Short mmCIF file of C-alpha atoms and ligand atoms in Angstrom, two decimals:
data_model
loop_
_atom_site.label_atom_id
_atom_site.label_comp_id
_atom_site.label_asym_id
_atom_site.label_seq_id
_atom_site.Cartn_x
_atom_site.Cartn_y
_atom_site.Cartn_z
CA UNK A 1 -155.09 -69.41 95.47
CA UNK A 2 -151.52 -70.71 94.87
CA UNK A 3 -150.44 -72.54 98.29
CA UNK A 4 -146.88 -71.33 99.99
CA UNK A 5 -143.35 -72.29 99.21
CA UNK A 6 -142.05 -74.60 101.12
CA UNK A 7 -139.36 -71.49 102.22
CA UNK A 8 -142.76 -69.01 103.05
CA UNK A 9 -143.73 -71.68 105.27
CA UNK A 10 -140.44 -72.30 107.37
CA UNK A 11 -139.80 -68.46 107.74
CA UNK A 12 -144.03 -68.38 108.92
CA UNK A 13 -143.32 -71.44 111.54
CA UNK A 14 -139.89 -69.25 112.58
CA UNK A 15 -141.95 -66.22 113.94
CA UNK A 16 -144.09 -68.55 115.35
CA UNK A 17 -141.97 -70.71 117.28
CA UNK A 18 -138.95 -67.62 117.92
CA UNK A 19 -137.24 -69.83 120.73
CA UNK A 20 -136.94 -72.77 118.69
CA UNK A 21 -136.05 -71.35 115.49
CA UNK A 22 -132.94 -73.30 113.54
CA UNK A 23 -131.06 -71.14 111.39
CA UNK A 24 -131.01 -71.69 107.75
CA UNK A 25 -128.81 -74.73 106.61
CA UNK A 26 -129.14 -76.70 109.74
CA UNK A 27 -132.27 -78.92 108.13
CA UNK A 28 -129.62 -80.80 106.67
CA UNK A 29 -128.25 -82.34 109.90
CA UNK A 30 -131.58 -83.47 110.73
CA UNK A 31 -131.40 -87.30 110.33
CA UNK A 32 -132.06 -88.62 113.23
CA UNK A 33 -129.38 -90.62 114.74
CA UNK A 34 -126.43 -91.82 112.95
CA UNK A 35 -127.11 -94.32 110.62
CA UNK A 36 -125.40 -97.59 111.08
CA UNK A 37 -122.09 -97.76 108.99
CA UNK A 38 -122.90 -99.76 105.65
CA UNK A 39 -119.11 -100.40 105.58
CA UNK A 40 -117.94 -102.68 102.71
CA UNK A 41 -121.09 -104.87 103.21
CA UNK A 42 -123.00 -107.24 100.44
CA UNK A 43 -126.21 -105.69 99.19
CA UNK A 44 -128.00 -108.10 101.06
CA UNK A 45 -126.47 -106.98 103.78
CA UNK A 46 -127.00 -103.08 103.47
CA UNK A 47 -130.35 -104.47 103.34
CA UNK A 48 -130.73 -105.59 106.59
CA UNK A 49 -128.49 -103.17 107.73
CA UNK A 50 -131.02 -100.25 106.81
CA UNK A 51 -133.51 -102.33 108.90
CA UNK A 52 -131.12 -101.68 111.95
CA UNK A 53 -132.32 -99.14 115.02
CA UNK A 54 -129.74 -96.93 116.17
CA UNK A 55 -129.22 -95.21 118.96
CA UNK A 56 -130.99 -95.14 122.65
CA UNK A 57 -135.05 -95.65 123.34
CA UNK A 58 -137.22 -94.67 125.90
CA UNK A 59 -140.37 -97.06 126.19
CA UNK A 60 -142.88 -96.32 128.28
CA UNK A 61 -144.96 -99.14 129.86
CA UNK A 62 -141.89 -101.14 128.75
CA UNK A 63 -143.13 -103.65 131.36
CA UNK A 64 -146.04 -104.42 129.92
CA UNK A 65 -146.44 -107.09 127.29
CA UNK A 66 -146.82 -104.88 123.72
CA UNK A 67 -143.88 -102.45 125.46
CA UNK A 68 -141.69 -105.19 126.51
CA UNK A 69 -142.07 -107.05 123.09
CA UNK A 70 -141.66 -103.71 121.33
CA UNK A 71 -138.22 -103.45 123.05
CA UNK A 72 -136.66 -106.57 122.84
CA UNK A 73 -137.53 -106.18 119.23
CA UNK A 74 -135.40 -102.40 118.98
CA UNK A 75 -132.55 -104.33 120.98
CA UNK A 76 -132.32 -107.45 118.18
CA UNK A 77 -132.36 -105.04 115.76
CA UNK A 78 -129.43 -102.84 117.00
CA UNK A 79 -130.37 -100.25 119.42
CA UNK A 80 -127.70 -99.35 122.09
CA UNK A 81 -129.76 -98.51 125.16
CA UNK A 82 -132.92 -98.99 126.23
CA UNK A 83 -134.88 -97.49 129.35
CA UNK A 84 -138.15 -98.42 130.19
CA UNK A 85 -140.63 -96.09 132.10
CA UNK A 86 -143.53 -97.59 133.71
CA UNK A 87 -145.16 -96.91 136.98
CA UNK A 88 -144.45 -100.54 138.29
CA UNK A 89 -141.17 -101.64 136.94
CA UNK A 90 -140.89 -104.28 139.56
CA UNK A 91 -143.86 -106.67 137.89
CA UNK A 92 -141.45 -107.13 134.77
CA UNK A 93 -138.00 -107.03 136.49
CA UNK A 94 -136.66 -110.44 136.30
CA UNK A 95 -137.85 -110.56 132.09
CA UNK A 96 -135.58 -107.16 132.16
CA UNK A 97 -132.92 -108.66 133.89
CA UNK A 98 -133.22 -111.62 131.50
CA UNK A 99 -132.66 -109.13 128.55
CA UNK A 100 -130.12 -107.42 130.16
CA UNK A 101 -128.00 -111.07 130.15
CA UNK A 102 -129.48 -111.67 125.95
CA UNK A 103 -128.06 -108.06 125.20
CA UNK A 104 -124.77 -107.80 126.89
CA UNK A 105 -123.54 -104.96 124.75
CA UNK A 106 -126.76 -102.92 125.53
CA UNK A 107 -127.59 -100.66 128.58
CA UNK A 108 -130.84 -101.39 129.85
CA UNK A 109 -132.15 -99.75 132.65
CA UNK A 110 -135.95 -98.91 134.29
CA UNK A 111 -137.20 -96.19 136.10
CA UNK A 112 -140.81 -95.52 137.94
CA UNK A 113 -142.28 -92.84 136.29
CA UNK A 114 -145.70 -91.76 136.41
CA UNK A 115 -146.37 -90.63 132.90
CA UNK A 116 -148.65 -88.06 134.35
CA UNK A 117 -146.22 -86.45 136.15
CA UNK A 118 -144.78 -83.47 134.38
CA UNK A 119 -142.19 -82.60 136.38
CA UNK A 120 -140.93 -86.33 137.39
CA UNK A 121 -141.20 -87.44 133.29
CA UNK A 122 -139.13 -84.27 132.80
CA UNK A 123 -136.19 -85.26 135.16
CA UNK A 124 -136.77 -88.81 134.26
CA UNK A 125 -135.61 -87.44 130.40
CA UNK A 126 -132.58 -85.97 131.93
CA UNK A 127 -131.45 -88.58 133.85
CA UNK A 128 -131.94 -90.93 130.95
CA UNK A 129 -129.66 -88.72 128.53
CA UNK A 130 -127.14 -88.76 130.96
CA UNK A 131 -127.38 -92.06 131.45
CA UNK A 132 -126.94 -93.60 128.31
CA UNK A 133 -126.04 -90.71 126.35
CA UNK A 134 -128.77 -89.34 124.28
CA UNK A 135 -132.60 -89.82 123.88
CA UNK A 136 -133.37 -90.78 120.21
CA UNK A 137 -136.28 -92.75 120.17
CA UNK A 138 -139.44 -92.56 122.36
CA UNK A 139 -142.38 -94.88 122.01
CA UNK A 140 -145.25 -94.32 124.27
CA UNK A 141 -146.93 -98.10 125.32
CA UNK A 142 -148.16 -96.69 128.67
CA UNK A 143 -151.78 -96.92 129.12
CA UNK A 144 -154.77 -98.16 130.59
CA UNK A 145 -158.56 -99.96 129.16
CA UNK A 146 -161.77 -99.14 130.95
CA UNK A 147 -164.91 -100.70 129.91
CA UNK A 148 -168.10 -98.42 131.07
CA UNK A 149 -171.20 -97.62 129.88
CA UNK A 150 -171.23 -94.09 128.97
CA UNK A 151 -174.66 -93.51 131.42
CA UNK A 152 -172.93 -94.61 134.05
CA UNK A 153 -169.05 -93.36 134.11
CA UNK A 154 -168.12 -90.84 136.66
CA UNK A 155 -166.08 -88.24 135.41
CA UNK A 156 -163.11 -89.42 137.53
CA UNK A 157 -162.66 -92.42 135.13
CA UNK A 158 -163.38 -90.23 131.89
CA UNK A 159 -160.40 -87.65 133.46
CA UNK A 160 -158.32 -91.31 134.98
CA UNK A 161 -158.08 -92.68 130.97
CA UNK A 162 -157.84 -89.65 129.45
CA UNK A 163 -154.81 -88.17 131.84
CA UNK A 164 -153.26 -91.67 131.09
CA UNK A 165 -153.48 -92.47 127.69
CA UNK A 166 -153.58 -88.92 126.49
CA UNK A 167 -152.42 -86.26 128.39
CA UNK A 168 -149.28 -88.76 129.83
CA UNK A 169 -148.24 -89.79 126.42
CA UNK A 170 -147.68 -85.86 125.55
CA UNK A 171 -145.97 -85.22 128.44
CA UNK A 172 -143.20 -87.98 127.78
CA UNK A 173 -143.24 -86.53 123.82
CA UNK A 174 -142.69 -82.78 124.79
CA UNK A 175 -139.77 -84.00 127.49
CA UNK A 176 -138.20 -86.55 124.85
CA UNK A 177 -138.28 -83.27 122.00
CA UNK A 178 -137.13 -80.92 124.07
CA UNK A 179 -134.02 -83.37 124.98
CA UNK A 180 -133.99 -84.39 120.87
CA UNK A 181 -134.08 -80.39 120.22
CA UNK A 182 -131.16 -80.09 122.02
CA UNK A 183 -128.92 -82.77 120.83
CA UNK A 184 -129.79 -81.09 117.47
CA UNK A 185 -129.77 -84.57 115.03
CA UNK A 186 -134.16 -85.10 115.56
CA UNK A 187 -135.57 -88.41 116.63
CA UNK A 188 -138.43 -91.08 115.92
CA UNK A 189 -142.01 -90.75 118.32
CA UNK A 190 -144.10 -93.51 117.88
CA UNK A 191 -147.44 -92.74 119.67
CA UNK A 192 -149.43 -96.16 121.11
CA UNK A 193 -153.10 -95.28 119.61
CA UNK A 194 -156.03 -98.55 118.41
CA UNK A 195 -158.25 -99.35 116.20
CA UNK A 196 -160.23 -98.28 118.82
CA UNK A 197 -159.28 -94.57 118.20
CA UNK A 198 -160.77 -95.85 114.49
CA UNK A 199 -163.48 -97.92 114.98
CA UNK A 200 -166.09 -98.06 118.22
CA UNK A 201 -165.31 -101.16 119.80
CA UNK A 202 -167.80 -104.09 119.45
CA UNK A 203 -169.29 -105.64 121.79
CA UNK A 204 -167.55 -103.48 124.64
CA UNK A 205 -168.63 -100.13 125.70
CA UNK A 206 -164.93 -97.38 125.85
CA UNK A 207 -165.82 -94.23 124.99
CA UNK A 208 -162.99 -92.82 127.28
CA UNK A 209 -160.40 -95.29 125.74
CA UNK A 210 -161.70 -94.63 122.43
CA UNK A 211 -161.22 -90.99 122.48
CA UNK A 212 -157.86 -90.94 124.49
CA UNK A 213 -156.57 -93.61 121.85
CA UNK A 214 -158.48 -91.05 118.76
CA UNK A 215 -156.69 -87.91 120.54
CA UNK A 216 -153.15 -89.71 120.14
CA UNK A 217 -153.74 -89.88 116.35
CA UNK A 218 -154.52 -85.82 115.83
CA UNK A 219 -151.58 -85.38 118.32
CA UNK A 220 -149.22 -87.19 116.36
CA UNK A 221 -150.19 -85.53 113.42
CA UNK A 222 -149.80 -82.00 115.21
CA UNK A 223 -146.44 -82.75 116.41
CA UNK A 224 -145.24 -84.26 113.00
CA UNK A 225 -146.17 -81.11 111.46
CA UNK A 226 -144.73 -78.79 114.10
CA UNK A 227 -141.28 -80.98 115.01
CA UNK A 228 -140.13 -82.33 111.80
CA UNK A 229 -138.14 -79.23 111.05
CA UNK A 230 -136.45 -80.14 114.06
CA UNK A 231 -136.09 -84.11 112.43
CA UNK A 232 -138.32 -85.52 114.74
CA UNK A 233 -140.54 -87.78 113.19
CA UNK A 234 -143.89 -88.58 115.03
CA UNK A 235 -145.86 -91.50 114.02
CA UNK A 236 -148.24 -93.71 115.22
CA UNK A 237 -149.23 -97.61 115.99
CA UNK A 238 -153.00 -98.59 115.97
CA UNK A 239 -152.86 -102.25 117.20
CA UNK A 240 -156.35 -104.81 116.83
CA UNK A 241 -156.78 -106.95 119.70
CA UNK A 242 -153.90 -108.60 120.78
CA UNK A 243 -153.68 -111.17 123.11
CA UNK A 244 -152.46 -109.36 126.15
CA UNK A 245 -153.58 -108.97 129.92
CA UNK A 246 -155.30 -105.69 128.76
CA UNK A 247 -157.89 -108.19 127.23
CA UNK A 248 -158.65 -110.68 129.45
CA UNK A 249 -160.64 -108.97 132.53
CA UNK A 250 -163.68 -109.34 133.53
CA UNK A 251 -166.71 -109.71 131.37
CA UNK A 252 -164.20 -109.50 128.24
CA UNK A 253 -164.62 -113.29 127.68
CA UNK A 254 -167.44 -113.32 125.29
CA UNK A 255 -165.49 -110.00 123.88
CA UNK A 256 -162.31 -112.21 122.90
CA UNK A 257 -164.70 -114.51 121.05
CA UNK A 258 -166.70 -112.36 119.04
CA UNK A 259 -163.49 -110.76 118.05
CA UNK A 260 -162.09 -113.33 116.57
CA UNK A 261 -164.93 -114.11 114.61
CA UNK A 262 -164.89 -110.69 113.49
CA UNK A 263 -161.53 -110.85 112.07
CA UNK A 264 -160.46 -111.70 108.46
CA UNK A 265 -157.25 -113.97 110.22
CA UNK A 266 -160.04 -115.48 112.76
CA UNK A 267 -157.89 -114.63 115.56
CA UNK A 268 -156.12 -112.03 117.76
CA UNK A 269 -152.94 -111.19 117.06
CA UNK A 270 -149.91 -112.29 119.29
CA UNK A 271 -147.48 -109.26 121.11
CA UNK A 272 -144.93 -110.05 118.42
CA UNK A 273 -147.09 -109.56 115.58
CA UNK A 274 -146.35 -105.81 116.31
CA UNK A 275 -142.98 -105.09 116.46
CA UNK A 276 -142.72 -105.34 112.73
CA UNK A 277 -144.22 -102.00 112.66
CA UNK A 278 -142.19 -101.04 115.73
CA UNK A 279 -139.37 -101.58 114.13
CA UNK A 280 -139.72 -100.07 111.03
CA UNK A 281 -140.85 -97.19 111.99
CA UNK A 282 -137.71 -96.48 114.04
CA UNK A 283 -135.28 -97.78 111.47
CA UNK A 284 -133.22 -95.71 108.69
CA UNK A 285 -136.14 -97.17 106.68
CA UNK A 286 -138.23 -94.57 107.61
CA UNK A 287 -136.74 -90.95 107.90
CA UNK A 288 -139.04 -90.21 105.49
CA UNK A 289 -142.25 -91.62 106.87
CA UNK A 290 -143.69 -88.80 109.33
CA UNK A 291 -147.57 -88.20 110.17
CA UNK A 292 -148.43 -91.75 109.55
CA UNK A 293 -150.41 -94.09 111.20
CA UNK A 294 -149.55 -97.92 110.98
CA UNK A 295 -152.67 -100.42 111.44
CA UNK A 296 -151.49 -104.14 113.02
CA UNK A 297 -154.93 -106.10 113.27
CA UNK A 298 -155.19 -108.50 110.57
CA UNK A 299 -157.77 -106.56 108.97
CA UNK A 300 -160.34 -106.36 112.03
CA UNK A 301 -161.90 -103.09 110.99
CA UNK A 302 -162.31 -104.15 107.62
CA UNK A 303 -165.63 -105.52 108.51
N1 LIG B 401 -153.45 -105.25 124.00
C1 LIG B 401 -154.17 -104.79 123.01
O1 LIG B 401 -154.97 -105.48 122.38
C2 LIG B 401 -154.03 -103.36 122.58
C3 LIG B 401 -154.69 -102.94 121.45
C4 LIG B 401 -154.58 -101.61 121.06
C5 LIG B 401 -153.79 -100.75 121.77
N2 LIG B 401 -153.16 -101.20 122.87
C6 LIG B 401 -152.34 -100.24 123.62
O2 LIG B 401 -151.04 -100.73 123.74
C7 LIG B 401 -150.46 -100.27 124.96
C8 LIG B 401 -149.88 -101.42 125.74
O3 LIG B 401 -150.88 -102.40 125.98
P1 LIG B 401 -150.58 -103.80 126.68
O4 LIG B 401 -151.56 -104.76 126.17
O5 LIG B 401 -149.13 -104.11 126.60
O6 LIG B 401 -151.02 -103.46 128.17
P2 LIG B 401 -150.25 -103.70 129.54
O7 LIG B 401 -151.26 -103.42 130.60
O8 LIG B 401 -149.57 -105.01 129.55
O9 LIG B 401 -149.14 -102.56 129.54
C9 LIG B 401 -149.40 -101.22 129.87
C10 LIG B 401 -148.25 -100.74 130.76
O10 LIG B 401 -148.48 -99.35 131.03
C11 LIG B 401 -148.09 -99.12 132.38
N3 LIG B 401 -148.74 -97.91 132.88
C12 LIG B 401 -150.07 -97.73 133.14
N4 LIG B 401 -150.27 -96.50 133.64
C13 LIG B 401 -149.05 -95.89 133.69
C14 LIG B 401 -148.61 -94.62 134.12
N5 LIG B 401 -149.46 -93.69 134.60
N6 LIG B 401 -147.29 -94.32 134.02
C15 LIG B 401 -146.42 -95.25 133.56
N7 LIG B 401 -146.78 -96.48 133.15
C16 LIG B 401 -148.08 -96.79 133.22
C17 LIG B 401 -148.53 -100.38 133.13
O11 LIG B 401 -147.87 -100.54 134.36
C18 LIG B 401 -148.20 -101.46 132.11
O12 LIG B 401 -146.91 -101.99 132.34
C19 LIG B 401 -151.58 -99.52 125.69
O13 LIG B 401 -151.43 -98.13 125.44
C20 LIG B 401 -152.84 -100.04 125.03
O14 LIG B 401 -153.91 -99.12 125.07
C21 LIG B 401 -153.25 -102.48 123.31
O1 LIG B 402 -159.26 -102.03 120.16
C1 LIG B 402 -158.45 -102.92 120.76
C2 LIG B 402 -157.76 -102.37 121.96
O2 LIG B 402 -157.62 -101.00 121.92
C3 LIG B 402 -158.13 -102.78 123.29
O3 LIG B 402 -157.28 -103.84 123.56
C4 LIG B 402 -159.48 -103.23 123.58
O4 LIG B 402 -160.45 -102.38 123.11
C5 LIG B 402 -159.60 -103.43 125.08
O5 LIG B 402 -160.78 -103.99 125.43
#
């Protein structure tokens, strides 16, 4: 059976999705936002330049430590605004402030969301586009571990993970498309999974993490599929063990040990070791990189 033309399968996804439907032509404007101006520049520098993040980013969990290294990494690299989302914005204030002083040019702000709020993620969107102008980026750091057996998990701490991790994390994408829809130029997702949504962790029971982090990968291959006509690229960041907060609770000692061991590099990685990803991703580099997954563990589930 011969497979469709790419036209056949636009005009099928166009009586699928009536409301959303572009008319033919507009593809072309789909870029994403407005690539930085190459100017008279030296190769070397169009080279960096193409590196460069433009536009404004929402992060959410932005005050956590992958989040918060993840956006001081957009801001070195160019971006123009930056808001964070995170249900306690407070516990990373003064670092925020401290960027705020690094990147004068910028407008940084923080809100308290609750990712798992529909309806305040929604206005949250709004008030962000208004705020600094458009919403072209949104990466999705907000989450939460949980280390129990699988015998002995109530289902309140299956739905607690889940709701977080999973359902949250489409709630901000659908708000941050809908907002990219309209501005009408597309947008970069990055979606927060793990190797855990890979691998089963060792020696630490997660099945809830494990599938919430698993669910983000089909998601952001659903929603690369279904929003790239609209430019919005979805893609996704499976981080190893880094050496975060997130790893050091209780009974995760011996956990941190065999890990290392377990690794090709013989070590966890650091918070910067991911924001070359982060930043790539999200760069003119990669308007043609949609549906992928990027891996950042030093080769962890190689063994
Ligand atoms: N640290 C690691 O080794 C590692 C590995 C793989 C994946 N990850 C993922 O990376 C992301 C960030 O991890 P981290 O190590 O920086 O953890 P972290 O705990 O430092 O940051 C998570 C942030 O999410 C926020 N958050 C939690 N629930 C929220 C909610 N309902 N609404 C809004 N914000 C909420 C927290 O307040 C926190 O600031 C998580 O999604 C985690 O699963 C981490
Ligand atoms: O797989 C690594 C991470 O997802 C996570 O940091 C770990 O599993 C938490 O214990």
């Amino acid at each position: 059976m011969q497979s469709a033309a790419p036209e056949d399968r636009n005009s099928l996804t166009s009586r699928i999705l009536p409301q959303m439907t572009l008319s033919k032509g507009d593809e072309s404007s789909l870029t994403g936002p407005p690539a930085p101006d190459s100017g008279s520049s030296s190769a070397p520098e169009r080279a960096v330049k193409r590196f460069e993040v433009a536009g404004n980013a929402i992060v959410t969990g932005g005050a956590g430590t992958l989040g918060f290294a993840a956006s001081r990494a957009l801001l070195e690299h160019g971006l123009s605004g930056l808001m964070i989302f995170d249900i306690n914005p407070t516990q990373a204030q003064p670092k925020i402030d401290e960027l705020q002083k690094e990147f004068p040019a910028c407008n940084i702000k923080s809100k308290q969301v609750d990712i798992t709020d529909d309806v305040a993620v929604s206005k949250a969107v709004d008030e962000t586009a208004s705020l600094l102008g458009s919403v072209d980026h949104l990466l999705c750091f907000a989450g939460v571990v949980g280390c129990q057996h699988a015998l002995d998990m109530k289902s309140a701490e299956w739905r607690r993970v889940l709701n977080i991790n999973t359902t949250g994390s489409f709630i901000c994408a659908q708000a941050a498309a809908r907002q990219m829809v309209q501005q009408g130029y597309g947008g970069s997702i990055i979606f927060v999974a793990s190797i855990s949504g890979h691998r089963v962790n060792f020696p630490q029971p997660q099945v809830a993490y494990n599938v919430s982090k698993s669910a983000l990968l089909t998601m952001k291959d659903c929603l690369a599929a279904e929003w790239a006509r609209y430019g919005i690229r979805s893609n996704s960041i499976s981080p190893g063990y880094m050496d975060t907060i997130l790893n050091e609770g209780e009974g995760l000692e011996e956990g941190r040990k065999i890990w290392a061991d377990r690794n090709p590099l013989g070590r966890m990685g650091t918070p910067n070791e991911l924001t070359g990803a982060v930043v790539l991703l999200s760069s003119m580099q990669a308007t043609y990189i949609n549906g992928t997954d990027i891996v950042v563990d030093g080769g962890q589930i190689l063994f």
